[in-house]
Short mmCIF file of C-alpha atoms in Angstrom, two decimals:
data_model
loop_
_atom_site.label_atom_id
_atom_site.label_comp_id
_atom_site.label_asym_id
_atom_site.label_seq_id
_atom_site.Cartn_x
_atom_site.Cartn_y
_atom_site.Cartn_z
CA MET A 24 -6.55 -11.05 -47.02
CA ARG A 25 -4.81 -9.37 -49.97
CA LEU A 26 -5.02 -6.03 -48.15
CA VAL A 27 -3.41 -7.32 -44.95
CA PRO A 28 0.17 -7.09 -46.34
CA THR A 29 -0.58 -3.54 -47.44
CA VAL A 30 -1.72 -2.63 -43.93
CA LEU A 31 1.38 -4.17 -42.38
CA VAL A 32 3.74 -2.44 -44.80
CA THR A 33 2.14 1.00 -44.60
CA TRP A 34 1.93 0.82 -40.80
CA SER A 35 5.57 -0.30 -40.50
CA VAL A 36 6.77 2.38 -42.90
CA ALA A 37 4.78 5.07 -41.09
CA LEU A 38 6.22 3.97 -37.76
CA VAL A 39 9.79 3.83 -39.05
CA GLY A 40 9.39 7.07 -41.00
CA SER A 41 8.38 8.92 -37.84
CA LEU A 42 11.67 7.91 -36.22
CA ILE A 43 14.18 8.67 -38.97
CA ASP A 44 15.40 11.78 -40.78
CA ALA A 45 13.90 13.17 -43.96
CA MET A 46 16.80 11.89 -46.07
CA TRP A 47 16.34 8.32 -44.90
CA SER A 48 12.57 8.55 -45.39
CA ALA A 49 13.11 9.71 -48.96
CA ALA A 50 15.54 6.86 -49.56
CA LEU A 51 13.02 4.38 -48.14
CA ALA A 52 10.36 5.80 -50.46
CA GLY A 53 12.64 5.31 -53.45
CA VAL A 54 13.43 1.70 -52.53
CA LEU A 55 9.77 0.83 -52.04
CA ALA A 56 8.73 2.53 -55.26
CA LEU A 57 11.39 0.61 -57.18
CA ALA A 58 10.32 -2.65 -55.55
CA GLY A 59 6.71 -1.95 -56.48
CA LEU A 60 7.59 -1.30 -60.12
CA LEU A 61 9.64 -4.50 -60.31
CA LEU A 62 6.83 -6.53 -58.82
CA LEU A 63 4.32 -5.04 -61.26
CA ALA A 64 6.64 -5.80 -64.15
CA ARG A 65 7.01 -9.36 -62.94
CA ALA A 66 3.23 -9.79 -62.71
CA ARG A 67 2.78 -8.54 -66.27
CA ARG A 68 5.63 -10.64 -67.61
CA HIS A 69 4.24 -13.87 -66.15
CA ARG A 70 0.66 -13.56 -67.34
CA SER A 71 0.67 -17.20 -68.31
CA ALA A 72 1.75 -18.24 -64.80
CA ALA A 73 -0.59 -19.48 -62.17
CA GLN A 74 -3.23 -17.08 -60.90
CA ARG A 75 -1.89 -17.34 -57.35
CA ALA A 76 1.62 -16.24 -58.38
CA ARG A 77 0.28 -13.20 -60.24
CA THR A 78 -1.95 -12.29 -57.31
CA ILE A 79 0.95 -12.45 -54.86
CA SER A 80 3.08 -10.20 -57.06
CA ALA A 81 0.28 -7.67 -57.50
CA THR A 82 -0.50 -7.70 -53.77
CA LEU A 83 3.12 -7.04 -52.80
CA ALA A 84 3.39 -4.36 -55.49
CA LEU A 85 0.39 -2.52 -54.07
CA ALA A 86 1.87 -2.72 -50.57
CA ALA A 87 5.21 -1.37 -51.80
CA VAL A 88 3.66 1.53 -53.74
CA LEU A 89 1.44 2.64 -50.87
CA GLY A 90 4.34 2.22 -48.48
CA ALA A 91 6.37 4.54 -50.70
CA ALA A 92 3.56 7.12 -50.55
CA VAL A 93 3.59 6.98 -46.74
CA ALA A 94 7.40 7.33 -46.72
CA VAL A 95 7.16 10.45 -48.90
CA SER A 96 4.68 11.98 -46.46
CA CYS A 97 7.02 11.19 -43.57
CA ALA A 98 9.92 12.77 -45.47
CA VAL A 99 7.96 15.98 -46.03
CA THR A 100 7.02 16.18 -42.35
CA ALA A 101 10.59 15.52 -41.21
CA ASN A 102 11.97 18.06 -43.69
CA THR A 103 9.63 20.75 -42.31
CA ARG A 104 10.82 19.94 -38.81
CA GLU A 105 14.53 19.87 -39.71
CA LEU A 106 14.76 22.75 -42.18
CA GLY A 107 11.55 24.71 -41.62
CA PRO A 108 11.18 28.24 -40.27
CA LEU A 109 11.32 27.06 -36.65
CA ALA A 110 14.34 24.78 -36.93
CA GLU A 111 16.92 27.42 -35.93
CA ALA A 112 14.86 28.67 -32.98
CA VAL A 113 14.32 25.12 -31.73
CA SER A 114 18.01 24.25 -31.93
CA GLY A 115 18.99 27.52 -30.23
CA GLY A 116 16.81 26.87 -27.21
CA SER A 117 16.48 30.57 -26.40
CA GLY A 118 13.31 32.54 -25.76
CA VAL A 119 11.23 33.71 -28.71
CA LEU A 120 8.46 36.18 -29.46
CA ILE A 121 6.00 34.43 -31.71
CA GLU A 122 2.74 35.15 -33.50
CA VAL A 123 0.43 32.24 -34.30
CA GLN A 124 -3.09 31.65 -35.51
CA ILE A 125 -5.12 29.34 -33.30
CA THR A 126 -6.35 26.30 -35.21
CA GLY A 127 -7.68 24.10 -32.42
CA VAL A 128 -9.71 24.21 -29.23
CA PRO A 129 -7.88 24.51 -25.89
CA ALA A 130 -7.63 21.26 -23.95
CA GLU A 131 -6.86 21.05 -20.27
CA VAL A 132 -3.74 19.16 -19.26
CA PRO A 133 -3.88 18.46 -15.51
CA VAL A 134 -0.47 18.38 -13.87
CA PRO A 135 -0.26 16.40 -10.61
CA GLY A 136 1.68 18.28 -7.98
CA HIS A 137 1.87 21.45 -10.06
CA SER A 138 1.06 24.42 -7.82
CA GLY A 139 0.71 26.96 -10.60
CA GLY A 140 -2.65 25.69 -11.81
CA ASN A 141 -3.51 23.51 -14.74
CA ARG A 142 -1.89 23.89 -18.12
CA TRP A 143 -3.64 24.13 -21.47
CA SER A 144 -2.64 22.82 -24.87
CA VAL A 145 -3.87 24.12 -28.20
CA ALA A 146 -2.87 23.62 -31.82
CA ALA A 147 -1.75 26.67 -33.79
CA GLY A 148 -0.17 27.69 -37.08
CA LEU A 149 2.94 29.86 -37.31
CA ILE A 150 2.72 33.41 -38.66
CA LYS A 151 6.12 34.76 -37.67
CA VAL A 152 8.71 34.23 -34.97
CA THR A 153 11.39 36.55 -33.58
CA SER A 154 14.48 34.83 -32.19
CA LYS A 155 17.76 36.56 -31.28
CA GLY A 156 16.67 39.69 -33.12
CA SER A 157 15.90 37.80 -36.34
CA VAL A 158 12.34 37.71 -37.69
CA THR A 159 11.28 34.62 -39.63
CA GLN A 160 8.00 34.09 -41.42
CA GLY A 161 6.69 30.82 -42.74
CA THR A 162 4.21 28.03 -42.37
CA ALA A 163 4.48 25.38 -39.68
CA ASP A 164 2.27 23.61 -37.17
CA VAL A 165 2.93 24.35 -33.52
CA MET A 166 1.55 22.83 -30.33
CA VAL A 167 1.27 25.50 -27.65
CA VAL A 168 1.27 24.59 -23.96
CA GLY A 169 0.60 27.45 -21.54
CA GLY A 170 -1.01 28.46 -18.29
CA ASN A 171 -3.81 30.82 -17.40
CA GLY A 172 -5.24 32.73 -20.33
CA TRP A 173 -4.77 30.01 -22.90
CA GLN A 174 -8.09 28.40 -22.01
CA ASN A 175 -9.84 31.44 -23.49
CA VAL A 176 -8.30 31.43 -26.97
CA ARG A 177 -10.54 30.47 -29.88
CA PRO A 178 -9.95 29.08 -33.38
CA GLY A 179 -9.17 31.79 -35.90
CA GLN A 180 -7.60 34.21 -33.42
CA HIS A 181 -4.24 35.79 -34.23
CA VAL A 182 -2.27 35.93 -30.97
CA ARG A 183 1.17 37.00 -29.80
CA THR A 184 3.07 35.40 -26.95
CA SER A 185 6.54 34.58 -25.71
CA GLY A 186 8.12 31.35 -24.66
CA THR A 187 10.59 28.65 -25.58
CA LEU A 188 10.44 26.46 -28.64
CA LYS A 189 11.31 22.81 -28.06
CA ALA A 190 11.74 19.83 -30.29
CA VAL A 191 8.78 17.47 -30.49
CA ARG A 192 9.08 13.83 -29.72
CA GLU A 193 9.76 11.40 -32.50
CA GLY A 194 6.58 10.55 -34.33
CA GLN A 195 4.85 13.89 -33.78
CA SER A 196 3.56 15.84 -36.77
CA GLN A 197 4.11 19.34 -35.36
CA ALA A 198 7.26 21.24 -36.22
CA ALA A 199 7.81 22.35 -32.62
CA LEU A 200 6.34 22.64 -29.15
CA LEU A 201 5.96 26.14 -27.70
CA SER A 202 6.14 26.29 -23.91
CA ALA A 203 4.45 29.65 -23.46
CA SER A 204 5.73 31.81 -20.62
CA SER A 205 3.12 34.55 -21.00
CA ALA A 206 -0.60 34.82 -21.59
CA PRO A 207 -1.74 35.25 -25.20
CA VAL A 208 -2.36 38.73 -26.57
CA VAL A 209 -5.08 38.75 -29.23
CA ILE A 210 -4.13 41.05 -32.09
CA GLY A 211 -6.64 39.91 -34.70
CA SER A 212 -9.27 37.37 -35.58
CA ALA A 213 -10.54 35.56 -38.64
CA PHE A 214 -13.63 33.44 -39.23
CA ASP A 215 -13.13 29.80 -38.35
CA VAL A 216 -15.87 27.19 -38.55
CA ARG A 217 -14.45 25.53 -35.45
CA GLN A 218 -15.28 28.62 -33.42
CA SER A 219 -18.88 28.43 -34.59
CA ALA A 220 -18.95 24.74 -33.71
CA PHE A 221 -17.55 25.55 -30.25
CA ASP A 222 -20.34 28.08 -29.69
CA VAL A 223 -22.92 25.49 -30.76
CA ARG A 224 -21.56 22.97 -28.27
CA ARG A 225 -21.66 25.56 -25.49
CA GLN A 226 -25.29 26.36 -26.25
CA PHE A 227 -26.09 22.66 -26.14
CA VAL A 228 -24.47 22.40 -22.70
CA ALA A 229 -26.52 25.40 -21.58
CA ALA A 230 -29.71 23.82 -22.94
CA SER A 231 -29.01 20.75 -20.78
CA GLY A 232 -28.48 22.79 -17.65
CA TRP A 233 -31.96 22.13 -16.26
CA LEU A 234 -31.21 18.42 -15.94
CA PRO A 235 -29.75 16.91 -12.74
CA PRO A 236 -25.95 17.30 -12.50
CA ASP A 237 -25.02 13.79 -13.65
CA PRO A 238 -27.04 13.68 -16.92
CA ALA A 239 -26.43 17.41 -17.53
CA GLY A 240 -22.69 16.74 -17.62
CA LEU A 241 -22.71 13.27 -19.16
CA MET A 242 -25.11 13.79 -22.07
CA PRO A 243 -23.09 16.55 -23.83
CA GLY A 244 -20.00 14.39 -23.43
CA MET A 245 -21.68 11.39 -25.05
CA VAL A 246 -23.10 13.47 -27.92
CA THR A 247 -20.40 16.05 -28.71
CA GLY A 248 -17.46 15.06 -26.50
CA ASP A 249 -17.81 18.18 -24.33
CA THR A 250 -17.07 17.10 -20.75
CA SER A 251 -16.77 20.58 -19.28
CA ALA A 252 -19.86 20.06 -17.10
CA LEU A 253 -19.12 16.44 -16.13
CA PRO A 254 -18.94 16.05 -12.31
CA GLU A 255 -15.52 14.91 -11.15
CA SER A 256 -17.00 12.17 -8.97
CA LEU A 257 -18.89 10.72 -11.94
CA GLU A 258 -15.78 10.91 -14.09
CA ALA A 259 -13.84 8.97 -11.44
CA ASP A 260 -16.57 6.31 -11.24
CA MET A 261 -16.63 5.95 -15.03
CA LYS A 262 -12.86 5.45 -15.02
CA THR A 263 -13.21 2.76 -12.38
CA THR A 264 -15.81 0.89 -14.43
CA GLY A 265 -14.05 1.36 -17.78
CA MET A 266 -16.82 3.58 -19.19
CA THR A 267 -14.92 6.79 -19.94
CA HIS A 268 -14.96 5.88 -23.63
CA LEU A 269 -18.62 6.89 -23.66
CA THR A 270 -17.65 10.56 -23.34
CA ALA A 271 -15.50 10.53 -26.47
CA VAL A 272 -16.74 10.76 -30.05
CA SER A 273 -16.04 7.41 -31.68
CA GLY A 274 -16.87 5.33 -34.69
CA ALA A 275 -20.08 4.24 -32.95
CA ASN A 276 -21.35 7.82 -32.84
CA CYS A 277 -20.50 8.36 -36.49
CA SER A 278 -22.13 5.08 -37.52
CA LEU A 279 -25.32 5.92 -35.62
CA VAL A 280 -25.47 9.39 -37.16
CA MET A 281 -24.86 8.08 -40.67
CA GLY A 282 -27.32 5.25 -40.15
CA GLY A 283 -29.99 7.75 -39.11
CA PHE A 284 -29.44 9.81 -42.24
CA VAL A 285 -29.51 6.70 -44.41
CA LEU A 286 -32.84 5.63 -42.91
CA LEU A 287 -34.23 9.11 -43.41
CA ALA A 288 -33.06 9.10 -47.02
CA ARG A 289 -34.64 5.71 -47.65
CA CYS A 290 -37.91 6.95 -46.13
CA LEU A 291 -37.74 9.77 -48.67
CA ARG A 292 -37.31 7.06 -51.36
CA LEU A 293 -33.91 8.30 -52.44
CA THR A 294 -31.77 5.92 -54.46
CA ARG A 295 -28.87 4.20 -52.78
CA PRO A 296 -26.19 6.56 -54.22
CA LEU A 297 -28.23 9.62 -53.23
CA ALA A 298 -28.84 8.14 -49.79
CA GLY A 299 -25.11 7.63 -49.39
CA ALA A 300 -24.37 11.20 -50.44
CA PHE A 301 -27.07 12.49 -48.08
CA ALA A 302 -25.59 10.50 -45.20
CA ALA A 303 -22.08 11.73 -46.04
CA CYS A 304 -23.27 15.34 -45.87
CA GLY A 305 -24.91 14.64 -42.52
CA LEU A 306 -21.73 13.07 -41.17
CA THR A 307 -19.69 16.05 -42.38
CA ALA A 308 -21.98 18.40 -40.48
CA PHE A 309 -21.66 16.19 -37.38
CA VAL A 310 -17.85 16.20 -37.59
CA VAL A 311 -17.82 19.99 -37.93
CA MET A 312 -20.17 20.28 -34.97
CA VAL A 313 -18.08 18.18 -32.58
CA GLY A 314 -14.78 19.57 -33.93
CA PRO A 315 -12.66 18.15 -36.75
CA ASP A 316 -9.91 16.93 -34.45
CA PRO A 317 -7.72 13.98 -35.51
CA SER A 318 -9.50 11.56 -33.18
CA VAL A 319 -12.89 12.61 -34.56
CA LEU A 320 -11.74 12.33 -38.16
CA ARG A 321 -10.39 8.87 -37.42
CA ALA A 322 -13.71 7.83 -35.94
CA ALA A 323 -15.55 9.30 -38.92
CA VAL A 324 -13.47 7.31 -41.40
CA MET A 325 -13.90 4.08 -39.45
CA GLY A 326 -17.62 4.61 -39.06
CA THR A 327 -18.05 5.58 -42.71
CA VAL A 328 -16.23 2.54 -44.01
CA GLY A 329 -18.16 0.22 -41.71
CA LEU A 330 -21.52 1.64 -42.73
CA ALA A 331 -20.51 1.59 -46.40
CA ALA A 332 -20.03 -2.14 -46.08
CA LEU A 333 -23.58 -2.55 -44.79
CA VAL A 334 -25.24 -0.12 -47.20
CA GLY A 335 -23.38 -1.62 -50.13
CA GLY A 336 -24.52 -5.11 -49.26
CA LEU A 337 -20.98 -6.28 -48.48
CA ARG A 338 -21.52 -7.50 -44.94
CA GLY A 339 -19.19 -10.44 -45.40
CA ARG A 340 -16.22 -8.21 -46.19
CA SER A 341 -15.70 -6.56 -42.83
CA LEU A 342 -11.98 -7.33 -42.80
CA THR A 343 -11.62 -5.78 -46.24
CA PHE A 344 -13.20 -2.54 -45.12
CA LEU A 345 -11.21 -2.47 -41.89
CA CYS A 346 -7.99 -2.78 -43.89
CA LEU A 347 -9.18 -0.10 -46.29
CA ALA A 348 -9.97 2.32 -43.45
CA THR A 349 -6.60 1.68 -41.82
CA ILE A 350 -4.72 2.30 -45.06
CA ILE A 351 -6.63 5.52 -45.76
CA LEU A 352 -5.92 6.88 -42.30
CA LEU A 353 -2.21 6.03 -42.48
CA LEU A 354 -1.97 7.73 -45.87
CA LEU A 355 -3.69 10.85 -44.52
CA ASP A 356 -1.67 10.97 -41.31
CA PRO A 357 1.31 8.60 -40.95
CA GLY A 358 1.75 9.85 -37.39
CA MET A 359 -1.19 7.68 -36.36
CA ALA A 360 1.08 4.64 -36.57
CA ALA A 361 2.53 5.62 -33.19
CA ASN A 362 -0.86 6.56 -31.74
CA LEU A 363 -2.12 4.27 -28.99
CA GLY A 364 -5.72 5.25 -29.69
CA PHE A 365 -5.36 4.23 -33.33
CA LEU A 366 -3.89 0.87 -32.32
CA LEU A 367 -6.75 0.21 -29.92
CA SER A 368 -9.24 1.30 -32.57
CA VAL A 369 -7.94 -1.21 -35.08
CA LEU A 370 -7.57 -4.01 -32.54
CA ALA A 371 -11.09 -3.51 -31.19
CA THR A 372 -12.61 -3.64 -34.65
CA LEU A 373 -10.44 -6.58 -35.65
CA GLY A 374 -11.56 -8.52 -32.60
CA ILE A 375 -15.21 -7.90 -33.44
CA VAL A 376 -14.69 -8.81 -37.10
CA LEU A 377 -12.88 -12.07 -36.36
CA LEU A 378 -14.33 -13.24 -33.04
CA ALA A 379 -17.73 -11.69 -32.26
CA SER A 380 -19.92 -13.93 -34.43
CA ARG A 381 -18.02 -17.06 -33.40
CA MET A 382 -18.27 -16.22 -29.71
CA ALA A 383 -22.00 -15.51 -30.06
CA SER A 384 -22.47 -18.94 -31.67
CA TRP A 385 -20.86 -20.63 -28.66
CA VAL A 386 -23.63 -19.37 -26.37
CA PRO A 387 -26.36 -21.97 -25.69
CA SER A 388 -29.50 -21.56 -27.76
CA VAL A 389 -31.61 -20.91 -24.67
CA VAL A 390 -29.92 -17.50 -24.40
CA PRO A 391 -31.56 -14.84 -26.61
CA ARG A 392 -29.51 -13.96 -29.68
CA TRP A 393 -29.54 -10.26 -28.90
CA LEU A 394 -28.06 -10.92 -25.46
CA ALA A 395 -25.41 -13.25 -26.86
CA ALA A 396 -24.38 -10.68 -29.46
CA GLY A 397 -24.45 -7.88 -26.88
CA CYS A 398 -21.95 -9.75 -24.73
CA ALA A 399 -19.82 -11.10 -27.57
CA VAL A 400 -19.14 -7.72 -29.21
CA PRO A 401 -17.47 -5.96 -26.26
CA LEU A 402 -15.77 -9.13 -25.05
CA SER A 403 -14.22 -9.88 -28.46
CA ALA A 404 -12.87 -6.33 -28.67
CA GLN A 405 -11.46 -6.52 -25.16
CA LEU A 406 -9.68 -9.80 -25.80
CA LEU A 407 -7.41 -8.12 -28.34
CA CYS A 408 -7.12 -4.73 -26.63
CA GLY A 409 -6.70 -6.01 -23.07
CA PRO A 410 -3.00 -6.97 -23.29
CA VAL A 411 -2.11 -3.55 -24.74
CA ILE A 412 -4.02 -1.68 -22.05
CA VAL A 413 -2.80 -3.72 -19.09
CA ALA A 414 0.78 -3.22 -20.28
CA LEU A 415 0.32 0.52 -19.72
CA GLN A 416 -1.45 0.29 -16.37
CA PRO A 417 -1.60 -3.00 -14.49
CA GLN A 418 -5.18 -2.83 -13.26
CA PHE A 419 -8.12 -5.16 -13.67
CA THR A 420 -11.73 -3.95 -13.58
CA PRO A 421 -13.94 -7.03 -13.14
CA TYR A 422 -17.22 -5.14 -13.60
CA ALA A 423 -16.29 -3.27 -16.79
CA LEU A 424 -17.75 -5.87 -19.16
CA ILE A 425 -21.13 -6.15 -17.45
CA ALA A 426 -21.31 -2.37 -16.93
CA ASN A 427 -20.70 -1.70 -20.63
CA VAL A 428 -23.14 -4.42 -21.70
CA VAL A 429 -25.89 -2.95 -19.49
CA ALA A 430 -25.20 0.60 -20.67
CA GLY A 431 -24.79 -0.34 -24.34
CA PRO A 432 -28.48 -0.21 -25.39
CA LEU A 433 -28.73 3.35 -24.04
CA VAL A 434 -25.96 4.73 -26.25
CA ALA A 435 -28.06 4.84 -29.43
CA PRO A 436 -31.01 6.88 -28.04
CA ILE A 437 -28.61 9.28 -26.33
CA THR A 438 -26.64 9.81 -29.54
CA ILE A 439 -29.66 10.12 -31.82
CA PHE A 440 -31.89 12.30 -29.64
CA GLY A 441 -28.91 14.34 -28.46
CA THR A 442 -27.76 15.00 -32.02
CA VAL A 443 -31.27 16.12 -32.94
CA ALA A 444 -31.31 18.46 -29.93
CA VAL A 445 -28.02 20.20 -30.81
CA PRO A 446 -29.28 22.32 -33.76
CA LEU A 447 -32.63 22.83 -32.06
CA ALA A 448 -30.88 24.25 -28.99
CA VAL A 449 -29.41 26.94 -31.24
CA VAL A 450 -32.38 27.76 -33.47
CA PHE A 451 -35.46 26.82 -31.43
CA PRO A 452 -34.42 26.20 -27.80
CA TRP A 453 -37.98 25.45 -26.72
CA LEU A 454 -38.21 22.59 -29.23
CA ALA A 455 -35.02 21.04 -27.83
CA VAL A 456 -36.65 20.30 -24.48
CA VAL A 457 -38.17 16.99 -25.56
CA PRO A 458 -35.08 15.39 -27.17
CA VAL A 459 -32.91 16.75 -24.35
CA ALA A 460 -35.27 15.16 -21.82
CA VAL A 461 -35.18 11.76 -23.60
CA ALA A 462 -31.40 11.77 -24.06
CA GLY A 463 -30.88 13.15 -20.57
CA GLY A 464 -33.04 10.45 -19.01
CA CYS A 465 -30.99 7.74 -20.72
CA ALA A 466 -27.76 9.49 -19.73
CA GLY A 467 -28.95 9.56 -16.13
CA ILE A 468 -29.39 5.78 -16.23
CA VAL A 469 -25.86 5.37 -17.65
CA ALA A 470 -24.50 7.56 -14.85
CA GLY A 471 -26.38 5.44 -12.30
CA ILE A 472 -24.87 2.27 -13.78
CA ALA A 473 -21.37 3.71 -13.51
CA ARG A 474 -21.87 4.79 -9.91
CA PHE A 475 -23.43 1.45 -8.92
CA PHE A 476 -20.63 -0.75 -10.27
CA ALA A 477 -17.86 1.64 -9.18
CA HIS A 478 -18.86 1.26 -5.54
CA LEU A 479 -19.09 -2.51 -5.51
CA PRO A 480 -16.34 -4.40 -3.63
CA GLY A 481 -13.29 -5.11 -5.78
CA ALA A 482 -14.19 -2.63 -8.51
CA ALA A 483 -10.50 -2.02 -9.30
CA LEU A 484 -7.93 -4.74 -8.64
CA PRO A 485 -4.15 -4.65 -9.18
CA TRP A 486 -2.69 -6.80 -11.92
CA ALA A 487 0.74 -8.16 -12.73
CA GLU A 488 3.07 -5.77 -14.55
CA GLY A 489 5.17 -6.45 -17.61
CA PRO A 490 4.76 -9.10 -20.33
CA ALA A 491 3.35 -11.66 -17.89
CA GLY A 492 0.48 -9.37 -17.00
CA GLY A 493 -0.18 -8.54 -20.65
CA VAL A 494 -0.24 -12.19 -21.73
CA SER A 495 -2.46 -13.30 -18.87
CA HIS A 496 -4.90 -10.40 -19.17
CA GLY A 497 -8.06 -11.20 -21.07
CA GLY A 498 -10.37 -9.01 -19.05
CA PRO A 499 -12.29 -5.80 -19.55
CA PHE A 500 -10.91 -2.48 -20.51
CA THR A 501 -9.03 -0.43 -17.98
CA PRO A 502 -8.65 3.34 -17.93
CA ILE A 503 -5.20 4.38 -19.06
CA ARG A 504 -3.31 7.07 -17.23
CA PRO A 505 0.15 7.77 -18.67
CA ARG A 506 2.66 7.95 -15.89
CA GLY A 507 4.53 11.15 -15.22
CA LEU A 508 2.91 13.38 -17.82
CA ASP A 509 5.35 16.21 -18.44
CA VAL A 510 3.63 19.37 -19.62
CA ALA A 511 6.93 20.72 -20.86
CA ALA A 512 7.33 17.72 -23.09
CA PRO A 513 5.77 17.68 -26.55
CA VAL A 514 2.12 16.79 -26.62
CA ARG A 515 1.02 13.94 -28.86
CA SER A 516 -0.03 15.15 -32.25
CA ASP A 517 -3.40 13.45 -31.92
CA VAL A 518 -4.21 14.92 -28.50
CA SER A 519 -7.46 16.72 -28.93
CA ARG A 520 -10.23 18.19 -26.89
CA HIS A 521 -11.81 14.75 -26.63
CA ASP A 522 -8.59 12.99 -25.62
CA VAL A 523 -7.12 15.36 -23.07
CA ALA A 524 -10.37 16.29 -21.39
CA SER A 525 -10.61 12.81 -19.91
CA ARG A 526 -7.47 13.61 -17.85
CA GLY A 527 -4.97 11.21 -19.27
CA ASN A 528 -7.13 8.50 -20.76
CA ALA A 529 -5.21 7.65 -23.91
CA ASP A 530 -7.89 8.21 -26.47
CA THR A 531 -10.43 5.90 -24.88
CA GLY A 532 -12.95 6.75 -27.58
CA ALA A 533 -11.08 4.40 -29.87
CA ARG A 534 -12.16 1.50 -27.67
CA ARG A 535 -15.73 1.58 -28.87
CA THR A 536 -15.01 1.93 -32.58
CA ALA A 537 -17.52 -0.79 -33.37
#
C-alpha cells in the first residue's frame, strides 16, 4: 500500500504535465522536489517518533520525488514541442518540404466515408524541414499520416515528402503531426532491426498460408500481432464477441514467453538468477520480433513484473508489483497517463489482483477449482474495466465472458507453438510445419468460437449512455470504436501497428494483461 500514493501522484503529474506548458511543468517539478526534500528531512528529524509517522513521511517523500521526475520529463517534451525545430513551421501552418527517417511500421487508419482510399500512419524522426524558404535541421519525433505509398515505407528509410505540419493534441509525445500531401520518395536507407523483424513476421504469415483462411489469418495475429491476413468477417465476429484483444500482443503473451524460457532454463539446471537473465533475453528477442512499439513495451514490462513476482517467490505481493510496473512505465513515458489502453491495462490487472481469488472462493466446492478460477479471472478484470469501456461505446455483449472463458485455454498453445514456429519459418521452413499445424488447429477452434457466439441472438445489445450506463455496467468487454476519427487530427502517441490494425479498437490488447 505504500506504493499506491506514488502511483497516484506520478499518474496525476503525468496527466497534468501533458496539458500544461514547459514552464509550468518545470515549476511543478521544483515544487514537488522541494516537498520531497522537506518530507525526507522531517522523517530523519523525527527518528524517535512512531514508526507509522516515519513511514508516512518517507512514503510521501518518495511520491513527491518520483512525481518531480515525471514533471521534468513532461517539461522536456513540452519544450521540444514549443521551441524545437518544428515549432515555427507548425505555427505558420503553411506547406513544408520535409525529410524524415522512418522509425515505425505503417499502420492502416480506415476512414469511414473517405473516397480517396485508406490513410496510413507511421512514426518518423526529423532530418530537416524546409518552410518558407528556410531550411531547419534538428531532432524531433513526427507522426506522419498519408495516403497511397505510405504503406510501403520501412523502418530505417530516409524519405522526402511534402505536406502540412500541425500541432499534436495535448498529451501526445510527438513534436508535430505531418499530414502528407504526396507519396514518399526514398532517398536513402539504413539498417533497422525493426525492418528485419517485419520481414520475419511476413515470412511467418507466408508459412501459415497453407492453413484454412480463418486460422491462417488469426494465428499470426495472436502470436505476433500481424492481422494483415485476418478475414474481415472473422474480425467483425471477434469484435461482436469481445475477442479482438486476442490479436494484440499483451502481457499474457509476454508472460507465456518468459515462463517458457524460465522452464527451459530450470530444465537445464540453471540457477534462479541465470534463469531470470535467460528469460529476459528471450523476452527481448520476442519484443524485437513483434516490434518494439509502445503497446508492446508496456505489455513486456507488465508481463515481466508479474512473472518476477512468481519466480522470486513473492506471490502475495501482486499489488506491489503492479504499482512498480505502473510507476516504471509512467517514468519511461508520461504520455501513457492519457492512454486509454494503459488505463484498461492497470484496471484489468488490479481487478484480478484484488477480486479474482475472492470471487473464485465464492464458487461452490462442487465446481472444479480450475473452472472457478477460469471464470473469476476475466470477470474480475471486466468488473473494473466495464464502466470505462461502456462510457466510450454504450454496447453490451452478453456472450463475451463465456466466449473468452472457452477460448482462454487455447491461448497458451497458440502462443507457445506459434512463437517456436516463427524462427523456424525463417531458418528451416519445413520444420515449422508441425508447430504451425498445432497452433493453427487451436486458432481454428478460437475462430469457430468467435463465429458461433457472434451469430447467436442478442450478441450485441445497446446500453444506456453517460454516467448511468457506466455505473450500471458490470458486464463483459465491448469493442471500442472512437467516434468520428479524424485522420487529419494528431494520432495518439501510443498508436501502433497492433492498435490501429484492429480498426479503431482502443488498444484492446491491454484488456488481457493478466
